[in-house]
mmCIF file of N, CA, C and O in Angstrom:
data_model
loop_
_atom_site.group_PDB
_atom_site.id
_atom_site.type_symbol
_atom_site.label_atom_id
_atom_site.label_comp_id
_atom_site.label_asym_id
_atom_site.label_seq_id
_atom_site.Cartn_x
_atom_site.Cartn_y
_atom_site.Cartn_z
ATOM 1 N N UNK A 18 107.800 77.740 114.205
ATOM 2 C CA UNK A 18 107.132 78.971 114.059
ATOM 3 C C UNK A 18 106.665 79.476 112.536
ATOM 4 O O UNK A 18 107.798 79.850 111.843
ATOM 5 N N UNK A 19 106.328 79.184 112.073
ATOM 6 C CA UNK A 19 106.005 79.908 110.460
ATOM 7 C C UNK A 19 104.626 80.939 110.088
ATOM 8 O O UNK A 19 103.691 80.733 110.718
ATOM 9 N N UNK A 20 105.396 81.957 109.112
ATOM 10 C CA UNK A 20 103.853 83.074 109.150
ATOM 11 C C UNK A 20 103.651 83.057 107.284
ATOM 12 O O UNK A 20 104.557 82.934 106.607
ATOM 13 N N UNK A 21 102.638 82.157 107.610
ATOM 14 C CA UNK A 21 102.418 82.017 105.832
ATOM 15 C C UNK A 21 100.684 82.556 105.380
ATOM 16 O O UNK A 21 99.775 83.261 106.414
ATOM 17 N N UNK A 22 101.134 83.536 104.833
ATOM 18 C CA UNK A 22 99.901 84.344 103.723
ATOM 19 C C UNK A 22 99.426 83.822 103.055
ATOM 20 O O UNK A 22 100.404 83.354 101.767
ATOM 21 N N UNK A 23 98.286 83.755 102.975
ATOM 22 C CA UNK A 23 97.121 83.299 101.485
ATOM 23 C C UNK A 23 96.306 84.023 101.149
ATOM 24 O O UNK A 23 95.440 85.537 101.920
ATOM 25 N N UNK A 24 96.197 83.858 100.509
ATOM 26 C CA UNK A 24 94.506 83.921 99.960
ATOM 27 C C UNK A 24 93.560 84.285 100.299
ATOM 28 O O UNK A 24 92.405 83.110 100.359
ATOM 29 N N UNK A 25 92.683 85.808 100.485
ATOM 30 C CA UNK A 25 91.232 85.522 100.993
ATOM 31 C C UNK A 25 90.457 84.809 100.000
ATOM 32 O O UNK A 25 88.904 84.036 100.456
ATOM 33 N N UNK A 26 90.903 85.070 98.966
ATOM 34 C CA UNK A 26 89.374 84.879 97.369
ATOM 35 C C UNK A 26 89.574 83.620 96.787
ATOM 36 O O UNK A 26 88.708 83.136 96.730
ATOM 37 N N UNK A 27 90.927 83.338 96.537
ATOM 38 C CA UNK A 27 91.531 81.687 95.735
ATOM 39 C C UNK A 27 91.834 80.649 96.961
ATOM 40 O O UNK A 27 91.832 79.801 96.284
ATOM 41 N N UNK A 28 92.664 81.260 98.161
ATOM 42 C CA UNK A 28 93.213 80.094 98.474
ATOM 43 C C UNK A 28 94.536 80.175 98.104
ATOM 44 O O UNK A 28 95.147 79.489 99.815
ATOM 45 N N UNK A 29 94.933 80.913 97.733
ATOM 46 C CA UNK A 29 96.263 80.423 97.077
ATOM 47 C C UNK A 29 97.487 80.617 98.260
ATOM 48 O O UNK A 29 97.947 81.596 98.891
ATOM 49 N N UNK A 30 98.357 79.970 98.558
ATOM 50 C CA UNK A 30 99.497 79.996 98.996
ATOM 51 C C UNK A 30 100.769 81.770 98.784
ATOM 52 O O UNK A 30 101.065 81.272 97.022
ATOM 53 N N UNK A 31 100.576 83.004 99.235
ATOM 54 C CA UNK A 31 101.320 83.613 98.716
ATOM 55 C C UNK A 31 102.471 83.773 99.302
ATOM 56 O O UNK A 31 103.731 83.795 98.119
ATOM 57 N N UNK A 32 103.219 83.406 100.408
ATOM 58 C CA UNK A 32 104.337 83.338 100.930
ATOM 59 C C UNK A 32 104.001 82.898 101.801
ATOM 60 O O UNK A 32 103.627 82.427 102.874
ATOM 61 N N UNK A 33 105.563 82.120 102.673
ATOM 62 C CA UNK A 33 105.589 81.817 103.746
ATOM 63 C C UNK A 33 106.908 81.967 104.176
ATOM 64 O O UNK A 33 107.985 82.052 104.370
ATOM 65 N N UNK A 34 106.713 83.168 105.751
ATOM 66 C CA UNK A 34 108.169 83.398 106.139
ATOM 67 C C UNK A 34 108.686 82.118 107.686
ATOM 68 O O UNK A 34 107.718 82.023 108.172
ATOM 69 N N UNK A 35 109.547 81.488 108.157
ATOM 70 C CA UNK A 35 109.812 81.401 108.963
ATOM 71 C C UNK A 35 110.791 81.701 110.048
ATOM 72 O O UNK A 35 111.964 81.687 109.443
ATOM 73 N N UNK A 36 110.504 81.710 111.093
ATOM 74 C CA UNK A 36 110.864 82.236 112.387
ATOM 75 C C UNK A 36 110.660 81.893 113.051
ATOM 76 O O UNK A 36 109.884 81.789 113.484
ATOM 77 N N UNK A 37 111.471 82.644 113.998
ATOM 78 C CA UNK A 37 111.714 81.850 115.463
ATOM 79 C C UNK A 37 111.167 83.605 116.539
ATOM 80 O O UNK A 37 110.394 82.595 117.396
ATOM 81 N N UNK A 38 111.636 84.140 116.385
ATOM 82 C CA UNK A 38 111.061 85.448 117.047
ATOM 83 C C UNK A 38 109.882 86.251 115.589
ATOM 84 O O UNK A 38 111.726 86.705 115.174
ATOM 85 N N UNK A 39 108.847 87.009 115.910
ATOM 86 C CA UNK A 39 108.858 87.667 115.329
ATOM 87 C C UNK A 39 108.272 88.933 116.010
ATOM 88 O O UNK A 39 107.965 89.327 117.473
ATOM 89 N N UNK A 40 108.617 90.393 115.358
ATOM 90 C CA UNK A 40 108.461 91.704 115.339
ATOM 91 C C UNK A 40 106.976 91.626 115.040
ATOM 92 O O UNK A 40 107.371 92.067 113.123
ATOM 93 N N UNK A 41 106.155 91.733 115.740
ATOM 94 C CA UNK A 41 104.831 92.196 114.788
ATOM 95 C C UNK A 41 105.512 93.684 114.142
ATOM 96 O O UNK A 41 104.531 94.232 113.270
ATOM 97 N N UNK A 42 105.693 94.434 114.859
ATOM 98 C CA UNK A 42 105.779 95.976 113.952
ATOM 99 C C UNK A 42 106.558 96.034 112.731
ATOM 100 O O UNK A 42 106.073 97.043 111.888
ATOM 101 N N UNK A 43 107.926 95.242 112.402
ATOM 102 C CA UNK A 43 108.220 94.838 111.150
ATOM 103 C C UNK A 43 107.374 94.137 110.099
ATOM 104 O O UNK A 43 107.684 94.236 108.798
ATOM 105 N N UNK A 44 106.512 93.646 110.516
ATOM 106 C CA UNK A 44 105.382 92.549 109.839
ATOM 107 C C UNK A 44 103.846 93.907 109.451
ATOM 108 O O UNK A 44 103.606 93.738 108.804
ATOM 109 N N UNK A 45 104.267 95.173 110.265
ATOM 110 C CA UNK A 45 103.047 95.996 109.678
ATOM 111 C C UNK A 45 101.999 95.740 110.703
ATOM 112 O O UNK A 45 101.218 96.316 111.327
ATOM 113 N N UNK A 46 102.439 94.891 111.889
ATOM 114 C CA UNK A 46 100.690 94.324 112.271
ATOM 115 C C UNK A 46 100.265 95.240 113.485
ATOM 116 O O UNK A 46 99.251 95.818 113.680
ATOM 117 N N UNK A 47 101.266 95.773 113.570
ATOM 118 C CA UNK A 47 100.902 97.229 114.138
ATOM 119 C C UNK A 47 100.021 98.519 113.601
ATOM 120 O O UNK A 47 99.052 99.053 114.403
ATOM 121 N N UNK A 48 99.704 98.302 112.534
ATOM 122 C CA UNK A 48 98.983 99.708 111.902
ATOM 123 C C UNK A 48 97.670 99.013 111.341
ATOM 124 O O UNK A 48 97.541 99.712 111.082
ATOM 125 N N UNK A 49 97.060 97.576 111.954
ATOM 126 C CA UNK A 49 95.998 97.826 111.508
ATOM 127 C C UNK A 49 95.348 97.738 112.928
ATOM 128 O O UNK A 49 95.135 97.721 114.176
ATOM 129 N N UNK A 50 93.875 98.053 113.187
ATOM 130 C CA UNK A 50 92.798 98.018 113.906
ATOM 131 C C UNK A 50 92.148 96.639 114.199
ATOM 132 O O UNK A 50 93.022 95.595 113.966
ATOM 133 N N UNK A 51 92.112 96.484 115.557
ATOM 134 C CA UNK A 51 91.679 95.481 116.076
ATOM 135 C C UNK A 51 90.771 94.633 115.426
ATOM 136 O O UNK A 51 91.212 93.055 114.934
ATOM 137 N N UNK A 52 89.792 95.383 114.949
ATOM 138 C CA UNK A 52 88.871 94.126 113.887
ATOM 139 C C UNK A 52 89.919 94.132 112.655
ATOM 140 O O UNK A 52 89.768 92.756 112.575
ATOM 141 N N UNK A 53 90.455 94.772 112.626
ATOM 142 C CA UNK A 53 91.355 93.777 111.105
ATOM 143 C C UNK A 53 91.799 93.073 111.649
ATOM 144 O O UNK A 53 92.426 92.139 110.360
ATOM 145 N N UNK A 54 92.441 92.575 112.656
ATOM 146 C CA UNK A 54 93.431 91.557 113.465
ATOM 147 C C UNK A 54 92.472 90.339 113.529
ATOM 148 O O UNK A 54 93.450 90.095 112.755
ATOM 149 N N UNK A 55 91.247 91.172 113.843
ATOM 150 C CA UNK A 55 91.123 89.376 113.796
ATOM 151 C C UNK A 55 90.720 88.709 112.220
ATOM 152 O O UNK A 55 90.061 87.689 112.928
ATOM 153 N N UNK A 56 89.710 89.804 111.613
ATOM 154 C CA UNK A 56 89.393 89.383 110.198
ATOM 155 C C UNK A 56 91.013 88.762 109.604
ATOM 156 O O UNK A 56 90.852 87.965 108.888
ATOM 157 N N UNK A 57 91.580 89.415 109.778
ATOM 158 C CA UNK A 57 93.622 88.461 108.370
ATOM 159 C C UNK A 57 93.967 87.902 109.801
ATOM 160 O O UNK A 57 94.911 86.133 108.925
ATOM 161 N N UNK A 58 94.084 88.072 110.173
ATOM 162 C CA UNK A 58 95.581 86.790 111.209
ATOM 163 C C UNK A 58 94.566 86.484 112.413
ATOM 164 O O UNK A 58 93.783 86.537 113.206
ATOM 165 N N UNK A 59 94.709 85.007 111.896
ATOM 166 C CA UNK A 59 94.959 83.711 112.593
ATOM 167 C C UNK A 59 95.963 82.460 112.793
ATOM 168 O O UNK A 59 96.506 82.227 112.308
ATOM 169 N N UNK A 60 95.647 82.555 114.414
ATOM 170 C CA UNK A 60 97.151 81.476 114.811
ATOM 171 C C UNK A 60 96.611 80.345 115.069
ATOM 172 O O UNK A 60 95.308 79.821 115.895
ATOM 173 N N UNK A 61 97.073 79.042 114.910
ATOM 174 C CA UNK A 61 97.357 78.101 114.256
ATOM 175 C C UNK A 61 97.326 76.921 115.981
ATOM 176 O O UNK A 61 98.566 77.649 117.145
ATOM 177 N N UNK A 62 97.062 76.381 116.446
ATOM 178 C CA UNK A 62 97.665 75.587 117.762
ATOM 179 C C UNK A 62 99.190 75.172 117.967
ATOM 180 O O UNK A 62 100.166 74.726 118.270
ATOM 181 N N UNK A 63 99.517 74.903 116.366
ATOM 182 C CA UNK A 63 100.979 74.001 115.993
ATOM 183 C C UNK A 63 101.592 75.031 116.397
ATOM 184 O O UNK A 63 103.085 75.620 116.124
ATOM 185 N N UNK A 64 101.493 76.832 116.260
ATOM 186 C CA UNK A 64 101.910 78.173 116.420
ATOM 187 C C UNK A 64 102.435 79.244 115.276
ATOM 188 O O UNK A 64 102.412 79.780 114.950
ATOM 189 N N UNK A 65 101.862 78.300 114.044
ATOM 190 C CA UNK A 65 101.862 78.903 113.092
ATOM 191 C C UNK A 65 100.574 79.911 113.056
ATOM 192 O O UNK A 65 100.119 80.289 113.558
ATOM 193 N N UNK A 66 101.492 81.452 112.220
ATOM 194 C CA UNK A 66 100.124 82.763 112.033
ATOM 195 C C UNK A 66 99.855 82.433 110.211
ATOM 196 O O UNK A 66 100.385 82.459 109.692
ATOM 197 N N UNK A 67 98.417 82.280 110.297
ATOM 198 C CA UNK A 67 97.842 82.335 108.874
ATOM 199 C C UNK A 67 97.336 83.684 108.649
ATOM 200 O O UNK A 67 96.775 84.847 109.529
ATOM 201 N N UNK A 68 97.655 84.758 107.755
ATOM 202 C CA UNK A 68 97.567 85.708 107.299
ATOM 203 C C UNK A 68 97.219 85.546 105.802
ATOM 204 O O UNK A 68 97.143 85.281 104.878
ATOM 205 N N UNK A 69 95.578 86.539 106.080
ATOM 206 C CA UNK A 69 94.820 86.319 105.027
ATOM 207 C C UNK A 69 94.829 87.854 104.439
ATOM 208 O O UNK A 69 94.810 88.850 104.997
ATOM 209 N N UNK A 70 95.301 87.598 103.077
ATOM 210 C CA UNK A 70 95.501 88.944 102.144
ATOM 211 C C UNK A 70 94.994 88.799 101.119
ATOM 212 O O UNK A 70 93.874 87.616 101.079
ATOM 213 N N UNK A 71 95.329 89.462 99.950
ATOM 214 C CA UNK A 71 95.103 89.517 98.137
ATOM 215 C C UNK A 71 96.277 89.247 97.655
ATOM 216 O O UNK A 71 97.209 89.737 97.750
ATOM 217 N N UNK A 72 96.132 87.855 96.934
ATOM 218 C CA UNK A 72 97.399 87.318 95.436
ATOM 219 C C UNK A 72 96.918 89.094 94.378
ATOM 220 O O UNK A 72 95.836 89.623 94.384
ATOM 221 N N UNK A 73 98.698 88.712 94.115
ATOM 222 C CA UNK A 73 97.628 89.570 92.680
ATOM 223 C C UNK A 73 96.871 89.597 91.588
ATOM 224 O O UNK A 73 96.693 90.423 91.209
ATOM 225 N N UNK A 74 96.541 88.512 92.014
ATOM 226 C CA UNK A 74 96.114 87.851 90.210
ATOM 227 C C UNK A 74 94.590 88.456 90.889
ATOM 228 O O UNK A 74 93.139 88.689 90.107
ATOM 229 N N UNK A 75 93.984 87.904 91.733
ATOM 230 C CA UNK A 75 92.548 88.008 92.244
ATOM 231 C C UNK A 75 92.795 90.160 92.593
ATOM 232 O O UNK A 75 91.474 90.831 92.297
ATOM 233 N N UNK A 76 93.509 90.560 93.001
ATOM 234 C CA UNK A 76 94.108 91.859 92.947
ATOM 235 C C UNK A 76 93.737 92.837 91.851
ATOM 236 O O UNK A 76 92.873 93.570 91.588
ATOM 237 N N UNK A 77 93.932 92.325 91.512
ATOM 238 C CA UNK A 77 94.512 92.548 89.107
ATOM 239 C C UNK A 77 92.552 92.474 88.917
ATOM 240 O O UNK A 77 91.378 93.397 88.489
ATOM 241 N N UNK A 78 91.711 90.787 89.003
ATOM 242 C CA UNK A 78 90.365 91.108 88.525
ATOM 243 C C UNK A 78 88.804 92.020 90.125
ATOM 244 O O UNK A 78 88.234 92.537 89.009
ATOM 245 N N UNK A 79 90.144 92.254 90.794
ATOM 246 C CA UNK A 79 88.959 93.444 91.429
ATOM 247 C C UNK A 79 89.216 94.599 90.810
ATOM 248 O O UNK A 79 87.786 95.417 90.640
ATOM 249 N N UNK A 80 90.362 95.033 90.509
ATOM 250 C CA UNK A 80 90.951 95.899 90.242
ATOM 251 C C UNK A 80 89.604 96.342 88.435
ATOM 252 O O UNK A 80 89.316 97.328 87.723
ATOM 253 N N UNK A 81 89.718 95.180 87.700
ATOM 254 C CA UNK A 81 88.833 95.203 86.148
ATOM 255 C C UNK A 81 87.630 94.816 86.488
ATOM 256 O O UNK A 81 87.121 95.293 85.834
ATOM 257 N N UNK A 82 87.137 94.525 88.047
ATOM 258 C CA UNK A 82 85.641 94.408 87.819
ATOM 259 C C UNK A 82 85.138 94.316 89.098
ATOM 260 O O UNK A 82 85.261 93.536 90.106
ATOM 261 N N UNK A 83 84.866 95.832 89.328
ATOM 262 C CA UNK A 83 84.609 96.508 90.341
ATOM 263 C C UNK A 83 83.347 96.502 91.745
ATOM 264 O O UNK A 83 83.325 96.174 92.378
ATOM 265 N N UNK A 84 82.726 95.140 90.869
ATOM 266 C CA UNK A 84 81.123 94.287 90.961
ATOM 267 C C UNK A 84 81.676 93.839 92.001
ATOM 268 O O UNK A 84 80.895 93.306 92.668
ATOM 269 N N UNK A 85 82.567 92.837 91.714
ATOM 270 C CA UNK A 85 82.980 91.913 92.210
ATOM 271 C C UNK A 85 83.551 92.762 94.120
ATOM 272 O O UNK A 85 83.202 91.349 95.007
ATOM 273 N N UNK A 86 83.370 93.716 93.842
ATOM 274 C CA UNK A 86 83.816 94.101 95.767
ATOM 275 C C UNK A 86 82.088 93.929 96.168
ATOM 276 O O UNK A 86 82.366 93.382 97.723
ATOM 277 N N UNK A 87 80.977 93.467 95.329
ATOM 278 C CA UNK A 87 79.519 93.460 96.339
ATOM 279 C C UNK A 87 79.545 91.746 96.515
ATOM 280 O O UNK A 87 78.532 91.969 97.213
ATOM 281 N N UNK A 88 80.636 91.337 96.151
ATOM 282 C CA UNK A 88 80.570 90.237 96.598
ATOM 283 C C UNK A 88 81.109 89.622 97.165
ATOM 284 O O UNK A 88 81.403 89.693 97.642
ATOM 285 N N UNK A 89 80.570 88.066 98.615
ATOM 286 C CA UNK A 89 81.249 87.988 99.464
ATOM 287 C C UNK A 89 81.991 87.134 99.190
ATOM 288 O O UNK A 89 83.758 86.390 99.537
ATOM 289 N N UNK A 90 82.027 85.843 97.676
ATOM 290 C CA UNK A 90 83.125 85.610 97.069
ATOM 291 C C UNK A 90 82.981 85.713 95.121
ATOM 292 O O UNK A 90 81.565 85.473 94.979
ATOM 293 N N UNK A 91 83.773 86.405 94.602
ATOM 294 C CA UNK A 91 84.194 86.034 93.340
ATOM 295 C C UNK A 91 84.642 84.993 92.946
ATOM 296 O O UNK A 91 84.356 85.211 91.541
ATOM 297 N N UNK A 92 84.796 84.318 93.232
ATOM 298 C CA UNK A 92 85.774 82.527 92.330
ATOM 299 C C UNK A 92 85.353 81.459 92.755
ATOM 300 O O UNK A 92 84.582 81.551 93.629
ATOM 301 N N UNK A 93 84.869 80.951 91.563
ATOM 302 C CA UNK A 93 83.798 79.645 92.034
ATOM 303 C C UNK A 93 84.281 78.693 91.902
ATOM 304 O O UNK A 93 85.828 78.376 90.463
#
């Protein structure tokens, strides 16, 4: 089973963890609300977990251009 972190804006794979046993609290999943979990965490049929987050480049772009927060997608 893998935990794969992807940027929700540009689709870049940020990182991948290979784990046989996962402790959700050590990854901070227990700190998320139910709606945040539904938005960010997706389970693949092969057992992998896909986590939608933001990469450093997109975070920097959002910081430099706050109006991008209004857009559903700011990367074309």
